Amino acid sequence: AATAPRIPSTRLALHHFDVNYSLQLKDLWPSVRAGLLCEQKYGALLNNFSPVDHVAQELELLNATDFVSEAPKEAQRLQQGAAAGEVERGESRSQEGSGKCRTVMQAEISLPLRASISSNIKCYTFPRGDITRFRPARPDTLGLLDYYLMDAASLLPVLALNVQPRDFVLDLCAAPGGKTLALLQTGVCGHLAANDVSISRTKRLCQILHSYIPKEIRETVSVTSHDGRDWAQLDGGTFHKVLVDVPCTTDRHSVMEEDNNIFHRRRTKERQMLPMLQLQLLMAGILATKPGGEVVYSTCSLSPLQNEYVIERALEIAETQFNNCRLGELVLPHLTANFGPMYFCKLRR
């Protein structure tokens, strides 16, 4: 063991995905695999607390588009294409089902965006195949940065949450802070609680808020470093909307970066325990929600063990152990677009 060559964590992760995801995704896996291994593309989340009109114009001149406002148009185009394809295709039943599944999956990606189209969130991305990089963010006259660079797919759970005016919102696993920042860009949160178990990551979250959010708005945000699994004991049943963006295998990072890779052999036990941790965090999020409130559960992994199975178990527990808890399930499909994998599910208490 001492003399055996050490296999890089990224290689172990890719082998694990090849074995498991090829069975799960079948013919789709080669294109998804290529997407995971491509250079990461970012979106520029505009900061509504800074003058952004000239920034939007600058980005549009570079051929970037606001994917939030473009999503309904894309969904309509895909649905029209699916209808036309039904007439034109002369394929076998199995092939037809596969093609239809892909089109429906892409169209359904846009559903949460429609509900939040008036949320004021704007995120610019470059077209598919365009690897242009955004310039670094610049401060305005008040020192607030004009946009935040993030994985654009990470916005989708925030949009699915569909925050309404004066909602009390909890971001249970908030650091490093991109989703918290996006929630504030809606401009409608009555109160926002941002929590993360890691004190160092919470400090990074506070730095981001200080760089992008005016002081009077920051004062409406409570930042804490509690274990999210205990949240129901601290402040249960008080939030209209809860975002549970759980720790996961972070598939793109796992195949691209050795640093802090969860497939390192010393983190095997931690990786195996992820579904249990995710379930506990989701249950805490459910119990933190008011009756009639909504929870969005999300990961950046394609693993059913971390996605569908966690949701199914949470529903089972909620229905058997909490008589006053009724959950309506809306599951949205895996996202394997330009910006990496994303899974999210919306639950209603």
Short mmCIF file of C-alpha atoms in Angstrom, two decimals:
data_model
loop_
_atom_site.label_atom_id
_atom_site.label_comp_id
_atom_site.label_asym_id
_atom_site.label_seq_id
_atom_site.Cartn_x
_atom_site.Cartn_y
_atom_site.Cartn_z
CA ALA A 1 0.00 0.00 0.00
CA ALA A 2 2.87 2.36 0.77
CA THR A 3 4.49 1.86 -2.63
CA ALA A 4 1.36 1.63 -4.81
CA PRO A 5 0.84 4.64 -7.11
CA ARG A 6 -1.70 7.10 -5.75
CA ILE A 7 -4.66 7.53 -8.09
CA PRO A 8 -5.80 11.17 -8.39
CA SER A 9 -9.17 11.93 -6.83
CA THR A 10 -10.42 13.40 -10.12
CA ARG A 11 -9.70 10.11 -11.87
CA LEU A 12 -11.51 8.15 -9.17
CA ALA A 13 -14.50 10.47 -9.47
CA LEU A 14 -14.65 10.12 -13.25
CA HIS A 15 -14.43 6.32 -13.01
CA HIS A 16 -17.25 6.32 -10.43
CA PHE A 17 -19.42 8.47 -12.71
CA ASP A 18 -18.60 6.35 -15.78
CA VAL A 19 -19.77 3.21 -13.96
CA ASN A 20 -22.93 4.69 -12.44
CA TYR A 21 -24.11 7.48 -14.69
CA SER A 22 -23.64 5.47 -17.88
CA LEU A 23 -26.26 3.05 -16.53
CA GLN A 24 -28.52 5.86 -15.39
CA LEU A 25 -28.31 8.17 -18.43
CA LYS A 26 -27.47 5.59 -21.12
CA ASP A 27 -27.06 7.31 -24.52
CA LEU A 28 -27.05 10.75 -22.92
CA TRP A 29 -23.99 10.03 -20.77
CA PRO A 30 -21.26 10.77 -23.39
CA SER A 31 -22.55 14.31 -23.97
CA VAL A 32 -23.07 14.87 -20.23
CA ARG A 33 -19.55 13.54 -19.57
CA ALA A 34 -18.12 15.96 -22.11
CA GLY A 35 -20.01 18.81 -20.44
CA LEU A 36 -18.58 17.94 -17.03
CA LEU A 37 -15.05 17.95 -18.41
CA CYS A 38 -15.37 21.20 -20.37
CA GLU A 39 -14.13 24.51 -19.06
CA GLN A 40 -16.72 25.98 -16.71
CA LYS A 41 -18.79 28.84 -18.10
CA TYR A 42 -20.11 31.52 -15.80
CA GLY A 43 -23.09 33.80 -15.70
CA ALA A 44 -22.97 37.44 -14.62
CA LEU A 45 -25.67 38.11 -12.01
CA LEU A 46 -26.38 41.86 -12.22
CA ASN A 47 -26.37 43.73 -8.93
CA ASN A 48 -29.65 45.66 -8.76
CA PHE A 49 -28.26 47.76 -5.89
CA SER A 50 -25.73 49.25 -8.30
CA PRO A 51 -26.59 51.25 -11.48
CA VAL A 52 -26.83 48.36 -13.96
CA ASP A 53 -28.26 49.86 -17.17
CA HIS A 54 -24.86 50.62 -18.65
CA VAL A 55 -23.57 47.21 -17.52
CA ALA A 56 -26.42 45.43 -19.31
CA GLN A 57 -25.74 47.44 -22.45
CA GLU A 58 -22.03 46.60 -22.26
CA LEU A 59 -22.75 42.87 -21.94
CA GLU A 60 -25.30 42.90 -24.76
CA LEU A 61 -22.71 44.52 -27.05
CA LEU A 62 -20.51 41.49 -26.30
CA ASN A 63 -23.38 39.21 -27.47
CA ALA A 64 -24.32 38.07 -23.95
CA THR A 65 -28.02 37.61 -23.19
CA ASP A 66 -30.12 37.53 -20.03
CA PHE A 67 -31.02 33.85 -19.82
CA VAL A 68 -33.81 34.50 -17.28
CA SER A 69 -35.83 36.61 -19.71
CA GLU A 70 -34.93 34.37 -22.66
CA ALA A 71 -36.08 31.15 -20.95
CA PRO A 72 -39.83 31.38 -21.78
CA LYS A 73 -39.01 31.97 -25.46
CA GLU A 74 -36.69 28.97 -25.46
CA ALA A 75 -39.32 26.80 -23.77
CA GLN A 76 -41.89 27.77 -26.40
CA ARG A 77 -39.44 27.02 -29.20
CA LEU A 78 -38.63 23.60 -27.72
CA GLN A 79 -42.28 22.72 -27.28
CA GLN A 80 -43.04 23.72 -30.86
CA GLY A 81 -40.08 21.63 -31.99
CA ALA A 82 -41.38 18.67 -30.01
CA ALA A 83 -44.81 18.97 -31.63
CA ALA A 84 -43.27 19.19 -35.10
CA GLY A 85 -41.02 16.25 -34.34
CA GLU A 86 -44.01 14.09 -33.43
CA VAL A 87 -45.33 14.55 -36.97
CA GLU A 88 -42.06 14.15 -38.83
CA ARG A 89 -40.33 11.36 -36.95
CA GLY A 90 -40.61 7.89 -38.39
CA GLU A 91 -38.64 6.23 -35.64
CA SER A 92 -39.31 3.19 -33.55
CA ARG A 93 -41.28 3.60 -30.34
CA SER A 94 -38.20 3.34 -28.14
CA GLN A 95 -36.30 5.93 -30.16
CA GLU A 96 -39.29 8.25 -30.19
CA GLY A 97 -39.62 8.01 -26.42
CA SER A 98 -35.97 8.85 -25.95
CA GLY A 99 -36.11 11.92 -28.20
CA LYS A 100 -39.32 13.12 -26.62
CA CYS A 101 -37.83 12.73 -23.15
CA ARG A 102 -34.87 14.92 -24.05
CA THR A 103 -37.08 17.67 -25.47
CA VAL A 104 -39.47 17.65 -22.53
CA MET A 105 -36.53 17.72 -20.12
CA GLN A 106 -35.14 20.85 -21.77
CA ALA A 107 -38.55 22.53 -21.88
CA GLU A 108 -39.28 21.80 -18.24
CA ILE A 109 -36.03 23.49 -17.22
CA SER A 110 -37.73 26.79 -17.99
CA LEU A 111 -40.86 26.22 -15.88
CA PRO A 112 -39.58 27.79 -12.64
CA LEU A 113 -38.29 30.77 -14.60
CA ARG A 114 -41.78 31.60 -15.87
CA ALA A 115 -43.13 31.87 -12.34
CA SER A 116 -40.30 34.21 -11.35
CA ILE A 117 -40.02 36.25 -14.50
CA SER A 118 -40.92 39.43 -12.58
CA SER A 119 -38.39 38.71 -9.84
CA ASN A 120 -35.95 41.37 -11.10
CA ILE A 121 -33.15 38.82 -11.37
CA LYS A 122 -30.98 39.29 -14.45
CA CYS A 123 -28.13 36.95 -15.30
CA TYR A 124 -26.16 37.31 -18.53
CA THR A 125 -24.48 34.38 -20.26
CA PHE A 126 -22.60 33.95 -23.53
CA PRO A 127 -24.12 31.72 -26.25
CA ARG A 128 -23.38 28.02 -26.44
CA GLY A 129 -19.91 27.48 -27.85
CA ASP A 130 -18.77 31.01 -26.96
CA ILE A 131 -16.04 30.74 -24.31
CA THR A 132 -15.59 34.49 -23.84
CA ARG A 133 -14.78 35.34 -20.24
CA PHE A 134 -16.45 38.14 -18.33
CA ARG A 135 -14.26 40.97 -17.11
CA PRO A 136 -13.78 41.22 -13.33
CA ALA A 137 -16.57 43.02 -11.49
CA ARG A 138 -16.08 46.76 -10.98
CA PRO A 139 -17.19 48.98 -8.05
CA ASP A 140 -19.62 51.85 -8.56
CA THR A 141 -19.35 55.25 -6.88
CA LEU A 142 -20.57 53.76 -3.59
CA GLY A 143 -18.09 50.88 -3.78
CA LEU A 144 -20.67 48.19 -4.66
CA LEU A 145 -19.60 45.70 -7.36
CA ASP A 146 -21.69 45.68 -10.55
CA TYR A 147 -22.14 41.92 -11.01
CA TYR A 148 -21.36 38.59 -9.42
CA LEU A 149 -19.90 35.71 -11.46
CA MET A 150 -21.50 32.36 -10.68
CA ASP A 151 -22.56 29.09 -12.26
CA ALA A 152 -25.75 30.17 -14.02
CA ALA A 153 -27.48 26.84 -13.26
CA SER A 154 -27.22 27.72 -9.56
CA LEU A 155 -29.83 30.43 -10.11
CA LEU A 156 -32.55 27.95 -11.01
CA PRO A 157 -33.35 26.79 -7.44
CA VAL A 158 -33.64 30.46 -6.41
CA LEU A 159 -36.06 31.13 -9.26
CA ALA A 160 -38.01 27.96 -8.44
CA LEU A 161 -38.45 29.24 -4.86
CA ASN A 162 -40.53 32.08 -6.37
CA VAL A 163 -40.18 34.51 -3.46
CA GLN A 164 -43.19 36.80 -2.99
CA PRO A 165 -43.31 40.26 -1.38
CA ARG A 166 -42.64 40.24 2.38
CA ASP A 167 -41.85 36.49 2.47
CA PHE A 168 -39.66 35.31 5.34
CA VAL A 169 -36.94 33.29 3.60
CA LEU A 170 -34.33 30.85 4.95
CA ASP A 171 -31.21 29.85 3.02
CA LEU A 172 -30.22 26.87 5.15
CA CYS A 173 -26.81 26.08 3.57
CA ALA A 174 -25.98 29.55 2.31
CA ALA A 175 -22.20 29.82 1.89
CA PRO A 176 -20.33 30.87 -0.15
CA GLY A 177 -23.25 33.21 -0.88
CA GLY A 178 -24.26 33.25 -4.56
CA LYS A 179 -27.82 32.06 -3.93
CA THR A 180 -28.21 34.39 -0.93
CA LEU A 181 -27.13 37.28 -3.13
CA ALA A 182 -29.60 36.19 -5.83
CA LEU A 183 -32.43 36.05 -3.28
CA LEU A 184 -31.69 39.65 -2.30
CA GLN A 185 -31.75 40.70 -5.96
CA THR A 186 -35.47 39.88 -6.06
CA GLY A 187 -36.01 42.92 -3.83
CA VAL A 188 -39.05 41.34 -2.18
CA CYS A 189 -37.74 39.38 0.84
CA GLY A 190 -39.40 40.55 4.03
CA HIS A 191 -36.58 38.96 5.98
CA LEU A 192 -33.73 36.69 4.89
CA ALA A 193 -31.90 34.28 7.19
CA ALA A 194 -28.63 32.95 5.74
CA ASN A 195 -27.06 30.06 7.61
CA ASP A 196 -24.04 27.80 7.11
CA VAL A 197 -22.38 25.40 9.53
CA SER A 198 -18.88 26.53 8.50
CA ILE A 199 -17.70 29.69 10.26
CA SER A 200 -14.99 30.33 7.64
CA ARG A 201 -17.50 29.99 4.80
CA THR A 202 -19.94 32.25 6.65
CA LYS A 203 -17.21 34.90 6.83
CA ARG A 204 -16.87 34.62 3.05
CA LEU A 205 -20.65 35.08 2.77
CA CYS A 206 -20.46 38.26 4.87
CA GLN A 207 -17.68 39.58 2.62
CA ILE A 208 -19.85 39.03 -0.47
CA LEU A 209 -22.82 40.79 1.13
CA HIS A 210 -20.57 43.71 2.10
CA SER A 211 -19.26 43.97 -1.49
CA TYR A 212 -22.68 43.92 -3.18
CA ILE A 213 -25.42 44.99 -0.75
CA PRO A 214 -26.01 48.45 0.82
CA LYS A 215 -25.77 48.64 4.59
CA GLU A 216 -29.48 49.30 5.12
CA ILE A 217 -30.36 46.12 3.18
CA ARG A 218 -27.65 44.03 4.90
CA GLU A 219 -29.24 44.89 8.22
CA THR A 220 -32.37 42.96 7.17
CA VAL A 221 -30.29 39.79 6.70
CA SER A 222 -29.40 37.57 9.65
CA VAL A 223 -26.23 35.50 9.09
CA THR A 224 -25.66 32.53 11.39
CA SER A 225 -23.34 29.51 11.68
CA HIS A 226 -25.59 26.81 13.14
CA ASP A 227 -25.71 23.16 12.19
CA GLY A 228 -28.60 23.23 9.72
CA ARG A 229 -29.84 19.85 10.94
CA ASP A 230 -30.83 21.52 14.23
CA TRP A 231 -32.66 24.47 12.69
CA ALA A 232 -36.15 23.23 13.53
CA GLN A 233 -35.21 23.30 17.22
CA LEU A 234 -33.88 26.85 16.89
CA ASP A 235 -36.59 28.49 14.78
CA GLY A 236 -39.13 26.01 13.44
CA GLY A 237 -42.30 26.75 11.49
CA THR A 238 -41.54 30.41 10.81
CA PHE A 239 -40.56 30.75 7.14
CA HIS A 240 -42.66 31.08 3.99
CA LYS A 241 -39.84 29.84 1.73
CA VAL A 242 -36.81 27.68 2.53
CA LEU A 243 -33.90 26.88 0.22
CA VAL A 244 -32.01 23.67 1.10
CA ASP A 245 -29.00 23.62 -1.22
CA VAL A 246 -27.21 20.70 0.40
CA PRO A 247 -23.55 19.61 0.38
CA CYS A 248 -23.10 16.99 -2.35
CA THR A 249 -20.45 15.33 -4.51
CA THR A 250 -20.36 18.50 -6.67
CA ASP A 251 -19.83 16.45 -9.81
CA ARG A 252 -18.08 19.02 -11.99
CA HIS A 253 -15.64 20.00 -9.23
CA SER A 254 -14.97 16.33 -8.47
CA VAL A 255 -13.76 15.57 -12.00
CA MET A 256 -11.85 18.85 -12.46
CA GLU A 257 -10.15 19.83 -9.17
CA GLU A 258 -7.92 17.90 -6.78
CA ASP A 259 -8.26 20.55 -4.09
CA ASN A 260 -10.97 19.72 -1.52
CA ASN A 261 -12.13 16.76 -3.63
CA ILE A 262 -14.68 14.58 -1.85
CA PHE A 263 -13.41 11.52 -3.75
CA HIS A 264 -10.10 11.71 -1.87
CA ARG A 265 -9.58 8.38 -0.14
CA ARG A 266 -9.57 10.06 3.29
CA ARG A 267 -13.08 11.39 2.63
CA THR A 268 -14.68 8.09 1.65
CA LYS A 269 -16.76 7.85 4.82
CA GLU A 270 -17.90 11.46 4.46
CA ARG A 271 -18.98 10.80 0.87
CA GLN A 272 -20.88 7.66 1.86
CA MET A 273 -22.76 9.57 4.55
CA LEU A 274 -23.87 12.40 2.24
CA PRO A 275 -27.41 11.06 1.57
CA MET A 276 -28.07 10.83 5.32
CA LEU A 277 -26.80 14.38 5.87
CA GLN A 278 -28.89 15.61 2.94
CA LEU A 279 -32.01 13.93 4.31
CA GLN A 280 -31.49 15.46 7.74
CA LEU A 281 -31.02 18.92 6.26
CA LEU A 282 -34.12 18.56 4.09
CA MET A 283 -36.23 17.46 7.06
CA ALA A 284 -34.94 20.46 9.06
CA GLY A 285 -35.91 22.72 6.14
CA ILE A 286 -39.39 21.23 6.00
CA LEU A 287 -39.90 21.72 9.73
CA ALA A 288 -38.63 25.31 9.48
CA THR A 289 -41.45 26.10 7.02
CA LYS A 290 -44.84 27.52 7.90
CA PRO A 291 -47.89 25.42 6.94
CA GLY A 292 -48.55 26.24 3.30
CA GLY A 293 -44.93 27.29 2.79
CA GLU A 294 -42.53 25.88 0.20
CA VAL A 295 -39.13 24.19 0.26
CA VAL A 296 -36.72 23.84 -2.65
CA TYR A 297 -34.16 21.05 -2.32
CA SER A 298 -31.18 21.22 -4.68
CA THR A 299 -27.82 19.63 -5.43
CA CYS A 300 -25.21 20.00 -8.16
CA SER A 301 -24.99 16.24 -8.59
CA LEU A 302 -26.63 13.77 -10.97
CA SER A 303 -26.74 10.98 -8.38
CA PRO A 304 -30.23 9.54 -7.66
CA LEU A 305 -28.96 8.57 -4.19
CA GLN A 306 -28.52 12.27 -3.43
CA ASN A 307 -31.59 13.43 -5.33
CA GLU A 308 -34.70 11.29 -5.93
CA TYR A 309 -34.04 8.87 -3.06
CA VAL A 310 -33.56 11.69 -0.55
CA ILE A 311 -36.84 13.28 -1.68
CA GLU A 312 -38.73 9.98 -1.53
CA ARG A 313 -37.47 9.23 1.98
CA ALA A 314 -38.26 12.77 3.19
CA LEU A 315 -41.83 12.45 1.88
CA GLU A 316 -42.20 9.11 3.60
CA ILE A 317 -40.98 10.48 6.93
CA ALA A 318 -43.09 13.62 6.69
CA GLU A 319 -46.26 11.67 5.95
CA THR A 320 -45.75 9.05 8.65
CA GLN A 321 -44.27 11.08 11.53
CA PHE A 322 -45.86 14.51 11.16
CA ASN A 323 -49.63 14.38 10.97
CA ASN A 324 -49.92 18.08 10.15
CA CYS A 325 -47.49 17.86 7.24
CA ARG A 326 -48.80 17.35 3.73
CA LEU A 327 -46.31 17.59 0.92
CA GLY A 328 -47.14 18.09 -2.73
CA GLU A 329 -44.22 17.04 -4.87
CA LEU A 330 -43.01 18.82 -8.00
CA VAL A 331 -39.85 17.20 -9.28
CA LEU A 332 -37.90 18.97 -11.99
CA PRO A 333 -35.38 17.04 -14.07
CA HIS A 334 -31.62 16.89 -14.00
CA LEU A 335 -29.92 19.80 -15.66
CA THR A 336 -26.93 18.92 -17.80
CA ALA A 337 -26.62 22.08 -19.86
CA ASN A 338 -23.62 24.33 -20.53
CA PHE A 339 -23.32 25.30 -16.92
CA GLY A 340 -23.07 21.91 -15.22
CA PRO A 341 -25.43 19.53 -13.44
CA MET A 342 -28.23 20.78 -11.25
CA TYR A 343 -31.11 18.94 -9.63
CA PHE A 344 -33.90 20.63 -7.72
CA CYS A 345 -37.25 19.62 -6.31
CA LYS A 346 -40.00 21.83 -4.90
CA LEU A 347 -42.04 20.64 -1.93
CA ARG A 348 -45.11 22.29 -0.43
CA ARG A 349 -45.87 21.86 3.24
#
